[in-house]
XYZ file of C-alpha atoms in Angstrom:
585
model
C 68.433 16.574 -81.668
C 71.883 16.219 -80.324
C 72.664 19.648 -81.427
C 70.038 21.222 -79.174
C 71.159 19.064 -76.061
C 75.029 20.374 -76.922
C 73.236 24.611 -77.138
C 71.122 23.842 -74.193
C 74.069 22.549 -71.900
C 76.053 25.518 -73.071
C 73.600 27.857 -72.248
C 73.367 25.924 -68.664
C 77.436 26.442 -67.585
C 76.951 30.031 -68.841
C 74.176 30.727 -66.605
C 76.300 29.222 -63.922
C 79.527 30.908 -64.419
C 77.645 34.233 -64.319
C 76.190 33.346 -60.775
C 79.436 32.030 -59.499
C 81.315 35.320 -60.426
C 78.806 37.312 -59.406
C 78.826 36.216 -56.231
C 82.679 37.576 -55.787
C 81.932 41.106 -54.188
C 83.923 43.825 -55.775
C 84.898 42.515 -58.751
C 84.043 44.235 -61.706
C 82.819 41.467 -64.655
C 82.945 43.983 -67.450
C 81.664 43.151 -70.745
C 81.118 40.049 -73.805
C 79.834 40.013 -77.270
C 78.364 36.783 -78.161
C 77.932 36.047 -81.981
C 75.136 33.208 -82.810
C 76.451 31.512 -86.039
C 73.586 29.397 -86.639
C 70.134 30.082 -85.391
C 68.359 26.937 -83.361
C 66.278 24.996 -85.588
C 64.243 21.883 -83.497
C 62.893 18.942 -84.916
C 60.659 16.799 -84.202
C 61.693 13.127 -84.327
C 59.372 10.105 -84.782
C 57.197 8.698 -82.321
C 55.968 4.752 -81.664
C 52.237 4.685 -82.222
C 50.185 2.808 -80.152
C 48.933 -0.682 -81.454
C 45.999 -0.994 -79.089
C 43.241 1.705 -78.651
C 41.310 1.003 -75.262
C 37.776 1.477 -74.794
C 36.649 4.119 -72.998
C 32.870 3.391 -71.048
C 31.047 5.557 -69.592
C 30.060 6.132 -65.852
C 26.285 6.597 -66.757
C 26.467 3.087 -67.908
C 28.618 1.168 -65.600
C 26.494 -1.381 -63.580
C 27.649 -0.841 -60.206
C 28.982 -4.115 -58.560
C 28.436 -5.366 -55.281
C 31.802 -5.427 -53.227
C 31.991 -7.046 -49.974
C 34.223 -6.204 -47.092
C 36.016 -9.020 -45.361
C 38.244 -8.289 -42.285
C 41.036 -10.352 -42.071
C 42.123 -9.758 -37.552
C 45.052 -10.577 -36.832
C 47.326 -9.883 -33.966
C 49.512 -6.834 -33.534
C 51.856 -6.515 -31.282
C 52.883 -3.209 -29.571
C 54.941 -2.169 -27.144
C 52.718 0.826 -26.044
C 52.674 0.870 -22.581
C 49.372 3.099 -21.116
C 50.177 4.908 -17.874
C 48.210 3.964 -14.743
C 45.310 6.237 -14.303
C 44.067 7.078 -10.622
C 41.006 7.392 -9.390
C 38.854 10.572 -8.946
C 38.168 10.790 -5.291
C 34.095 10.424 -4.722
C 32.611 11.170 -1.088
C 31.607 8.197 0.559
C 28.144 7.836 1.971
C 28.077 5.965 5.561
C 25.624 2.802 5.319
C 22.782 3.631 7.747
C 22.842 0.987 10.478
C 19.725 -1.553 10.890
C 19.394 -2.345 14.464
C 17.121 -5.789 15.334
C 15.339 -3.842 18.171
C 13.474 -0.741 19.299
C 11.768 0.875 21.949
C 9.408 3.718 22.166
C 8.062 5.531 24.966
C 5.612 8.728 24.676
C 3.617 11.335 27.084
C 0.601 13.282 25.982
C -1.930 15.141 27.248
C -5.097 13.253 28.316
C -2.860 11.618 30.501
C -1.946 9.570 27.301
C 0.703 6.531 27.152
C 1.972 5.333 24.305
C 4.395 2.563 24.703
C 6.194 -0.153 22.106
C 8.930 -2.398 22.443
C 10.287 -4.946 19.281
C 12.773 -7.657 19.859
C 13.972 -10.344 17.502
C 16.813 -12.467 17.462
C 18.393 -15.392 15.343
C 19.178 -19.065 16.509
C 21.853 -20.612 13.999
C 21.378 -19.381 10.308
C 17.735 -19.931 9.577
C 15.621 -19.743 12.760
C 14.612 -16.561 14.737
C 12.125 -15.443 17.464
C 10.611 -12.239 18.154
C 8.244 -10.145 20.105
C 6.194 -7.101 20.366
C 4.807 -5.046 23.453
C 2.140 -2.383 22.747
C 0.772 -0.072 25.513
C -1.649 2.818 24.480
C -4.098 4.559 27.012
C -5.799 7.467 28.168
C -7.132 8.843 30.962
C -9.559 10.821 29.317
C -11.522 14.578 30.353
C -13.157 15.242 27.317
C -15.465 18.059 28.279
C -19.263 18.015 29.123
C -19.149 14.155 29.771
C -20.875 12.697 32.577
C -19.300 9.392 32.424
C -15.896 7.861 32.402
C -14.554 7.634 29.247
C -10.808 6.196 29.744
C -9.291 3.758 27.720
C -6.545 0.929 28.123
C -5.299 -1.513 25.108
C -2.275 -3.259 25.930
C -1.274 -6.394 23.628
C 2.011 -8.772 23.454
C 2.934 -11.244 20.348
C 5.710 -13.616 20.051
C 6.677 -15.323 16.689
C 8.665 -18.112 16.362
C 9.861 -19.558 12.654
C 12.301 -20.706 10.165
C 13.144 -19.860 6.656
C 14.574 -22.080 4.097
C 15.607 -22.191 0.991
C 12.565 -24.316 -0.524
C 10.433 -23.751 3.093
C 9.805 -20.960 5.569
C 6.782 -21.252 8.309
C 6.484 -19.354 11.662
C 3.923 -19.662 14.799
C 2.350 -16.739 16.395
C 1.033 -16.532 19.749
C -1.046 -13.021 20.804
C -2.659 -11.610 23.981
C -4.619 -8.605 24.207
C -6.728 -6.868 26.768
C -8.849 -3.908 26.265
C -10.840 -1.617 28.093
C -13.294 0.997 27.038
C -16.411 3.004 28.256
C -20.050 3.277 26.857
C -19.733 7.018 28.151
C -22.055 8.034 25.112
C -24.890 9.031 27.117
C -27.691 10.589 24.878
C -28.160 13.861 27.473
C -29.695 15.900 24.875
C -32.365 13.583 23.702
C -33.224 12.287 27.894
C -33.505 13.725 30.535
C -31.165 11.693 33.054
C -31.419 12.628 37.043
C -28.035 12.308 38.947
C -29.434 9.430 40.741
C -29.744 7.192 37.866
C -26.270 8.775 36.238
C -24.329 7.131 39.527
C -25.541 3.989 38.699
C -24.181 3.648 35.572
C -21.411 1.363 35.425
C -20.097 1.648 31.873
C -17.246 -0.291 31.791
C -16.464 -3.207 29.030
C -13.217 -4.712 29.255
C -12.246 -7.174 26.170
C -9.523 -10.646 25.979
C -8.045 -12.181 23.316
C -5.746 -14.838 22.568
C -4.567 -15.931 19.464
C -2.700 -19.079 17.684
C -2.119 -19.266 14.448
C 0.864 -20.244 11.832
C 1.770 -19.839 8.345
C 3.467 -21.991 5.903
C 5.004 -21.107 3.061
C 6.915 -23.849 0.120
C 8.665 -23.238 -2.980
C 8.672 -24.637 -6.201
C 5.899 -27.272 -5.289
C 2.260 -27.283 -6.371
C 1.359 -26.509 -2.713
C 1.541 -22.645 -1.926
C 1.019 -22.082 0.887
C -1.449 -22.644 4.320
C -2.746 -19.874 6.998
C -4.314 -21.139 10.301
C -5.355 -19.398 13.479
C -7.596 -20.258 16.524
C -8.914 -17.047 18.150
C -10.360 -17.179 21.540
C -12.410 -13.487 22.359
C -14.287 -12.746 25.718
C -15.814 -9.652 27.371
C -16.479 -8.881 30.697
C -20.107 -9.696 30.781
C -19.406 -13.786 30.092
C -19.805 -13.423 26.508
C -17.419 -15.661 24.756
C -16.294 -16.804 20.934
C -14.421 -18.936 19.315
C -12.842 -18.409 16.079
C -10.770 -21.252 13.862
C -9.954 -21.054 10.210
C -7.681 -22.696 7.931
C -6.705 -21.558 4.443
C -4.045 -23.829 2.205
C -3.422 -22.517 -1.296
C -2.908 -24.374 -4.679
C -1.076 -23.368 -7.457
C 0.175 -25.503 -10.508
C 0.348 -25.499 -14.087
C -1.135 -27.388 -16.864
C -0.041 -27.059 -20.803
C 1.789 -24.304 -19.863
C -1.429 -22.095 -18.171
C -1.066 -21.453 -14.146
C -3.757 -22.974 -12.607
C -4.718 -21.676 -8.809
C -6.947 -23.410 -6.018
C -7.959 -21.536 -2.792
C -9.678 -23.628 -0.189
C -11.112 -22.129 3.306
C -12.604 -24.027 6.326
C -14.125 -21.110 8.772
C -15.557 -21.755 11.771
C -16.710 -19.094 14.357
C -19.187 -20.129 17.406
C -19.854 -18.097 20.779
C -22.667 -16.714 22.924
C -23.752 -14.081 24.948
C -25.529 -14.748 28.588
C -28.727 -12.076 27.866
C -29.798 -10.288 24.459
C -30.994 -6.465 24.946
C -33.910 -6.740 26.777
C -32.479 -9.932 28.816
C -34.716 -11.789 28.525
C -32.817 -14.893 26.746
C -29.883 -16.017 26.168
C -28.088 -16.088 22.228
C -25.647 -18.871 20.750
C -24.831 -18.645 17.763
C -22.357 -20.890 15.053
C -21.679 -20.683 11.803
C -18.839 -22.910 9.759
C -18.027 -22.135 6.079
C -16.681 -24.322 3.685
C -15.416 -22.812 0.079
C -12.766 -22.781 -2.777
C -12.001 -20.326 -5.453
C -10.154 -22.392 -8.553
C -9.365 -20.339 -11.377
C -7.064 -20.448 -14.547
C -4.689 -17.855 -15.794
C -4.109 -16.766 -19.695
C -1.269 -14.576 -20.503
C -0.334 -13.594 -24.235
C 1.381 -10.251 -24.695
C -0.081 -7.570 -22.538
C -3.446 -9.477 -21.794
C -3.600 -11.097 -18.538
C -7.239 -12.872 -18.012
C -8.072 -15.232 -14.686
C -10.984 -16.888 -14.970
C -12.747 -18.797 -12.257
C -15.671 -19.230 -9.690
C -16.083 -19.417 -5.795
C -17.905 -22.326 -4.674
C -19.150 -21.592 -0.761
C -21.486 -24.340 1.195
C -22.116 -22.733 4.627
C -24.561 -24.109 8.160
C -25.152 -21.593 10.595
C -27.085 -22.253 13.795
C -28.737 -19.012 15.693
C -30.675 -20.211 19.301
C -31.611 -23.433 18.221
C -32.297 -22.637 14.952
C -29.928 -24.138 11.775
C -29.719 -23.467 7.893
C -27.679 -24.757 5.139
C -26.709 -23.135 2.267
C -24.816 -23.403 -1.185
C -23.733 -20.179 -3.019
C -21.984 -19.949 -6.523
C -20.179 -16.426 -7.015
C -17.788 -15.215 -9.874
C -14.215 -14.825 -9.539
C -13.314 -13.044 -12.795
C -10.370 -10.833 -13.307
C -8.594 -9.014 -16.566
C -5.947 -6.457 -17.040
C -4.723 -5.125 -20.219
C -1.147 -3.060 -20.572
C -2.499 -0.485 -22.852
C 0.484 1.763 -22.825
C 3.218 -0.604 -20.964
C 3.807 0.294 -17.782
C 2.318 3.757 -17.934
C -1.159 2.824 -18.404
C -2.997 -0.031 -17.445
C -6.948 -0.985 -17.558
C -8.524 -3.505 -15.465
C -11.799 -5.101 -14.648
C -13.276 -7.788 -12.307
C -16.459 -10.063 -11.140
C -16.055 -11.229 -8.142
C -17.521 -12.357 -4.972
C -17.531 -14.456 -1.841
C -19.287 -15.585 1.375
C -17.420 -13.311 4.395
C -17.441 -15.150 8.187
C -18.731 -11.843 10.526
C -17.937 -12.718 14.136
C -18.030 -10.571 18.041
C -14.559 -9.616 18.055
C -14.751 -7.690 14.172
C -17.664 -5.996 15.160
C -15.698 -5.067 18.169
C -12.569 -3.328 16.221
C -14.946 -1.851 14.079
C -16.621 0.029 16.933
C -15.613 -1.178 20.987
C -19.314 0.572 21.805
C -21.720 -2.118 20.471
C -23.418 -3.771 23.575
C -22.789 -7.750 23.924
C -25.961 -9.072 22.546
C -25.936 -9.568 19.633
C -26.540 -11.646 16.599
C -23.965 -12.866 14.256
C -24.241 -14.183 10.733
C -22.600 -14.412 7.700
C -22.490 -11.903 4.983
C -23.478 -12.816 1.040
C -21.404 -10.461 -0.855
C -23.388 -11.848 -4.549
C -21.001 -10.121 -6.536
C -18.621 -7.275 -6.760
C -18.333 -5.460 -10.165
C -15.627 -2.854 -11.071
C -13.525 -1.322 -13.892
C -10.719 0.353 -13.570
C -7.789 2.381 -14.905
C -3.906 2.909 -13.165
C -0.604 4.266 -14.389
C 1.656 6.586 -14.008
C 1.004 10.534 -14.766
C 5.007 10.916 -14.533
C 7.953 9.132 -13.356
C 7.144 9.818 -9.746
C 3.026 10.125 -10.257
C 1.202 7.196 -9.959
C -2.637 7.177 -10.088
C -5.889 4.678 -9.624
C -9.255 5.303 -10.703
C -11.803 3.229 -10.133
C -15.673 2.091 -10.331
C -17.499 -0.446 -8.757
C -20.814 -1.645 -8.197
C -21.059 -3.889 -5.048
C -24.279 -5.991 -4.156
C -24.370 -8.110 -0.336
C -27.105 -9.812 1.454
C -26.996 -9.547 5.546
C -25.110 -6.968 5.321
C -24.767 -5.653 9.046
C -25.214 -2.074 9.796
C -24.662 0.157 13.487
C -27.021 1.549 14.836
C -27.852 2.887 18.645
C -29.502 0.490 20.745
C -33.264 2.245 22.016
C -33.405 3.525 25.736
C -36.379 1.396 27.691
C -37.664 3.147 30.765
C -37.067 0.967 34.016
C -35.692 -1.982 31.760
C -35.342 -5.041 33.285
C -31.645 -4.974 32.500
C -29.843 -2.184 34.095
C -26.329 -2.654 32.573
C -24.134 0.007 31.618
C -24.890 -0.479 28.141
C -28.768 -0.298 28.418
C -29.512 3.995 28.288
C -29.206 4.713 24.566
C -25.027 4.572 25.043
C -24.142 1.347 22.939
C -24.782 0.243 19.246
C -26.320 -2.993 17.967
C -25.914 -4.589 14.488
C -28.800 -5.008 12.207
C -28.785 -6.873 9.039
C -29.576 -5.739 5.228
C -29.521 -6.112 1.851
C -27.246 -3.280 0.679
C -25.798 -2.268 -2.925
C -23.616 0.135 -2.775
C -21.871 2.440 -6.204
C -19.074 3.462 -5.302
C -15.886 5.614 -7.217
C -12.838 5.255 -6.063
C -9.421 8.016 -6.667
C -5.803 7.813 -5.802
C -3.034 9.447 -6.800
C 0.699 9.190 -5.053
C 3.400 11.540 -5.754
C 7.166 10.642 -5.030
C 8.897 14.062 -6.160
C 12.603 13.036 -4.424
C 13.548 10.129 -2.139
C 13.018 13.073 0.608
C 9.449 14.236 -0.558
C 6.094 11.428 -0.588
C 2.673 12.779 -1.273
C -0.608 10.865 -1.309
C -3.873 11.870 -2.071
C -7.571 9.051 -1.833
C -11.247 9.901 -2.160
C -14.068 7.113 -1.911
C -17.185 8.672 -2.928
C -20.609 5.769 -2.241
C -24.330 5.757 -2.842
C -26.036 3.206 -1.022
C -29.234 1.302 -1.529
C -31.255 -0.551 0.943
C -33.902 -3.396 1.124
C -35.564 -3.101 4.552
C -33.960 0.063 6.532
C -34.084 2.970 5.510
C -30.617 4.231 5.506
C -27.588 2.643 5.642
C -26.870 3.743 9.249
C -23.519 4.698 9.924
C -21.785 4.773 6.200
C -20.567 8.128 5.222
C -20.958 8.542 1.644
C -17.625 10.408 1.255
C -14.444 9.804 2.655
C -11.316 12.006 1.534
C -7.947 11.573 2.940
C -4.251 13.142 2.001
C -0.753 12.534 3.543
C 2.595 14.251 3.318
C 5.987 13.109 4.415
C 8.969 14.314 4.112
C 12.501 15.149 4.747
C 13.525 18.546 5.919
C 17.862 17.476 6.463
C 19.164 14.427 7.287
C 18.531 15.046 10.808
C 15.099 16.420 10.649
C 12.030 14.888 9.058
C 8.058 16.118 9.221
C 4.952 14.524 7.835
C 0.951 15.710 7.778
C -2.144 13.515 7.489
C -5.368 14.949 7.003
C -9.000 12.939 6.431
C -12.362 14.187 5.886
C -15.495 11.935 6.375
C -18.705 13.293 5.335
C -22.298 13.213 6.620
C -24.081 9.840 8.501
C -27.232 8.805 9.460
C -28.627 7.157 12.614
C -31.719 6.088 14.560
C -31.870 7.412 18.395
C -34.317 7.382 21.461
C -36.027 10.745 21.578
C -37.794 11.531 25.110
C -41.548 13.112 24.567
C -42.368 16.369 25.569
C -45.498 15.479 27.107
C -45.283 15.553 30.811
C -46.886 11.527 31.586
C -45.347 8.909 33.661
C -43.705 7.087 32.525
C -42.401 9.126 29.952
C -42.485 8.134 25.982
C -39.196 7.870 23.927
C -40.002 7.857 20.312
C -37.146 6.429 17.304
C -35.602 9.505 15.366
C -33.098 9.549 12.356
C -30.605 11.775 13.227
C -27.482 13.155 10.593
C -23.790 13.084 11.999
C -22.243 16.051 11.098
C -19.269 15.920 8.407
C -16.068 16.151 10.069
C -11.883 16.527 8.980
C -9.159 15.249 11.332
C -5.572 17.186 11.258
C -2.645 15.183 12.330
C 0.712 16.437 12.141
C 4.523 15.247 13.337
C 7.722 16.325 13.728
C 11.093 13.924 14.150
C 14.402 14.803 15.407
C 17.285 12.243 14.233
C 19.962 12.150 17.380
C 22.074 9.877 15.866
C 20.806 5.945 14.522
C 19.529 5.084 17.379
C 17.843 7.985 19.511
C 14.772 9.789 17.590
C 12.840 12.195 19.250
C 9.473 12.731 18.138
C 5.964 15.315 18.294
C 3.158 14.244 17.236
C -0.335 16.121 17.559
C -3.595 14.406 16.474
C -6.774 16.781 15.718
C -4.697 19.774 15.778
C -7.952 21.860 14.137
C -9.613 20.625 17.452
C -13.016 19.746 15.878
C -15.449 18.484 18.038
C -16.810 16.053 16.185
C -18.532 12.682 16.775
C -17.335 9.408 15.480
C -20.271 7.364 16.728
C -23.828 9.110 17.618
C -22.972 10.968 20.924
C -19.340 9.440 21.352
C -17.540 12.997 20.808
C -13.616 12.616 20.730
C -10.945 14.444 22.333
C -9.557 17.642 21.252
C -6.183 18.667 20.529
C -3.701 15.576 21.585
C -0.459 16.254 21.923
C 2.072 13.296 22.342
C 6.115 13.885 23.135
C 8.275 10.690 22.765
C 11.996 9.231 21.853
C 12.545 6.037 19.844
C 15.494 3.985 20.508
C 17.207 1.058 18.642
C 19.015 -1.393 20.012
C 21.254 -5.090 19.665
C 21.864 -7.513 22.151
């Protein structure tokens, strides 16, 4: 072995010493012989065996072990210093200014004034006060009238109230005068001579004033209370009185939210004549009532159950009754796809206070004599189904079956040759209010459309079939009713918006003169039908700056000449031009 280390390092510094002088340039090396005198013979020399043979296993039949992972943190320190980043510039978008106060002012055709004026201010931290002026009027000239048919309503409310952490309650005090004409004179179906026509006086001018306050507490079993006194009189020395009082309940017990809604309504008046004035009609009625109900929630079931207990004692001329009514006051909803989809259902009902001055914002043409009573809604039944469509489509479908005794209907008062009472109202121009049993099926669709913060769309439909006891229509309720709206934003400075309704077909009862030539001459009842009608409103706004808005607006721009009430047609195109403008003291 040592004899092959002594060849092999030979061989090495031969090798070498060849490179080295071959690296010399020009030289010339020449030549060697080499003579071997003993070839290489190797051996091999003994090796030290291994003791200890290991066990090989194999992979196929390893059992696989668990291992667990344990992180031990600990602190490192580094010295890596991060330089400071700077912000990407982003365009700042100016906070639009709230102003406490407006004022709008608007000219139309029709000689038309519409006037409004808001002001509120704060005293300390938690008190304010505020106010609102309302002006709207109208000459009128709508075409092929014989009698006036101007209008005036001009009202003022002032608020007063605090808010508090745990308590907020305000008072409200509200005037209100309004003036209309019974200018609905049936020309077509009487023959009128222009002697009688100057006679007419068909003024009605109506006051109100209100009182009334609201309380509100937090985080104590009572919710809150309502109250108002309502004083409403008419320029023939008819004269009501309305007071109610509502406080609200709500509370829990083993962990379910019970809810208790009491009402005390009161509503008394009289008028000096009725219709064919002959005698004069008082009338009271006071209604006492609660609504208690429970509440179960679990999951996406939410179930009130409850009843309306109702005792009411009415007095008409003289004449008093008593009554205690029971109704159901039953409500579910189910989540049936979260948010996005939602059934509900209901049973419920109640005993509704009708007084002068709601018939009298329903239509301003009824004639003041008439009779008011309650209405006995027995029970209103309906199923239902809302969601969304999309993120910006919301929708309501819905079904209902409604049943109500005394249900009051309009319906024109009858023209009486050479009555006894010649008031304005008295020739076929006015509508009384006569009392049914009605059930009414009804289906209800609504679907609402945000598609940007710039672009709102709405769309309704109320489709009813009515049934009645004793009349035999129910005068004056269309059975469909189909209204849309669109607003939206054209630029920040410009902004547009379109509402458009369609009511369809009504029926009526009128005073039809006979053909026969007698004195003096017959008048016979007739059902008339209203003819369908759609209303198309449009306007246009013009952003100044944030305060100054000018504004268009143009109300039956199809100009349909249709009639709202039986020979009441309404004005034609209306064009109003205006500017609002907001304000701080």
């Amino acid at each position: 072995m040592n004899k092959v280390k002594i060849y092999l390092s030979l061989a090495i510094f031969t090798l070498v010493t060849q490179i080295s002088f071959s690296q010399v340039k020009d030289e010339n090396i020449g030549s060697e012989v080499v003579n071997i005198v003993k070839p290489y013979t190797p051996t091999i020399s003994d090796a030290f065996k291994v003791k200890e043979t290991p066990v090989m296993e194999d992979d196929e039949s390893m059992n696989k072990e668990t291992i667990q992972y344990n992180i031990f943190s600990f602190p490192v320190a580094s010295t890596f210093t991060p330089a400071k980043g700077k912000a990407a510039s982003v365009d700042k978008v100016e906070r639009e200014k709230i102003f406490r106060n407006y004022a709008t002012l608007g000219f139309g055709n029709y000689s038309a004034v519409n006037a409004e004026l808001f002001v509120t201010e704060n005293f300390g931290r938690n008190s304010y006060v505020g106010g609102m002026l309302r002006h709207l009027s109208s000459q009128g000239g709508i075409k092929d009238l014989v009698l006036d048919d101007k209008y005036y309503n001009t009202s003022l409310d002032v608020t007063y109230g605090t808010r508090e952490r745990d308590l907020s309650w305000n008072v409200d005090l509200g005037v209100k005068n309004q003036i209309y004409n019974w200018y609905g004179l049936p020309t077509k179906n009487i023959v009128f001579d222009e002697a009688t026509i100057k006679e007419i006086d068909p003024k009605q001018s109506y006051n109100t004033i209100a009182l009334g306050g609201k309380l509100n507490l937090e985080n104590s079993f009572f919710n809150e209370a309502s109250l108002l006194f309502k004083r409403f009189s008419d320029g023939f020395g008819s004269g009501e009185n309305r007071f109610y009082v509502k406080p609200n309940f709500d509370f829990d017990v083993v962990n379910q939210k019970i809810k208790a809604n009491f009402i005390l309504d009161y509503v008394g008046g009289k008028f000096e004549k009725d219709y064919t004035a002959s005698n004069e009609i008082k009338y009271s009625n006071v209604i006492f009532g609660t609504k208690p109900s429970i509440l179960y929630q679990q999951d996406d079931l939410s179930v009130q159950l409850g009843a309306g207990i109702f005792y009411t004692t009415g007095k008409i001329n003289g004449e008093s009754d008593s009554k205690l009514f029971v109704y159901p006051n039953v409500k579910a909803s189910y989540k049936i796809v979260g948010d996005v989809l939602i059934g509900y259902a209901g049973a419920e009902g109640g005993l509704n206070q009708n007084s002068y001055a709601d018939f009298v914002d329903h239509s301003p043409f009824v004639s003041p004599t008439l009779f008011v009573a309650p209405t006995d809604n027995k029970y209103d039944i309906y199923v239902g189904l809302k969601g969304k469509l999309a993120n910006a489509v919301a929708f309501n479908i819905r079904g209902s079956f409604n049943n109500e005794d005394n249900k009051p209907l309009f319906m024109s008062n009858e023209y009486v040759f050479q009555n006894a009472n010649t008031e304005g109202y008295t020739y076929g121009n006015s509508f009384k209010v006569v009392y049914d049993n009605v059930k009414t099926a009804s289906f209800f669709g609504e679907i609402k459309a945000d598609f940007s913060k710039n672009v709102s769309l709405g769309i309704n439909g109320t489709y009813n079939n009515y049934t009645t006891d004793e009349e035999s229509e129910a005068w004056n309720l269309p059975q469909l009713k189909v209204g849309t709206t669109l607003d939206f934003d054209i630029n920040e400075k410009w902004y547009a918006g379109v509402n458009v309704f369609f009511v369809g077909e009504r029926k009526d009862r009128v005073s039809v003169q006979s053909l026969a030539a007698v004195f003096p001459p017959e008048f016979q009842p007739q059902d008339v039908t209203l003819d369908s009608y759609f209303d198309l409103n449009a306007h246009v706004g013009y952003k100044y700056n944030d305060r100054l808005t000018a504004f268009l607006r143009g109300n039956n721009l199809a100009n349909q000449q249709y009639n709202r009430w039986t020979n009441f047609p309404v004005q034609g195109v209306q064009v109003l031009l205006g500017a609002n403008y907001k304000f701080d003291f």
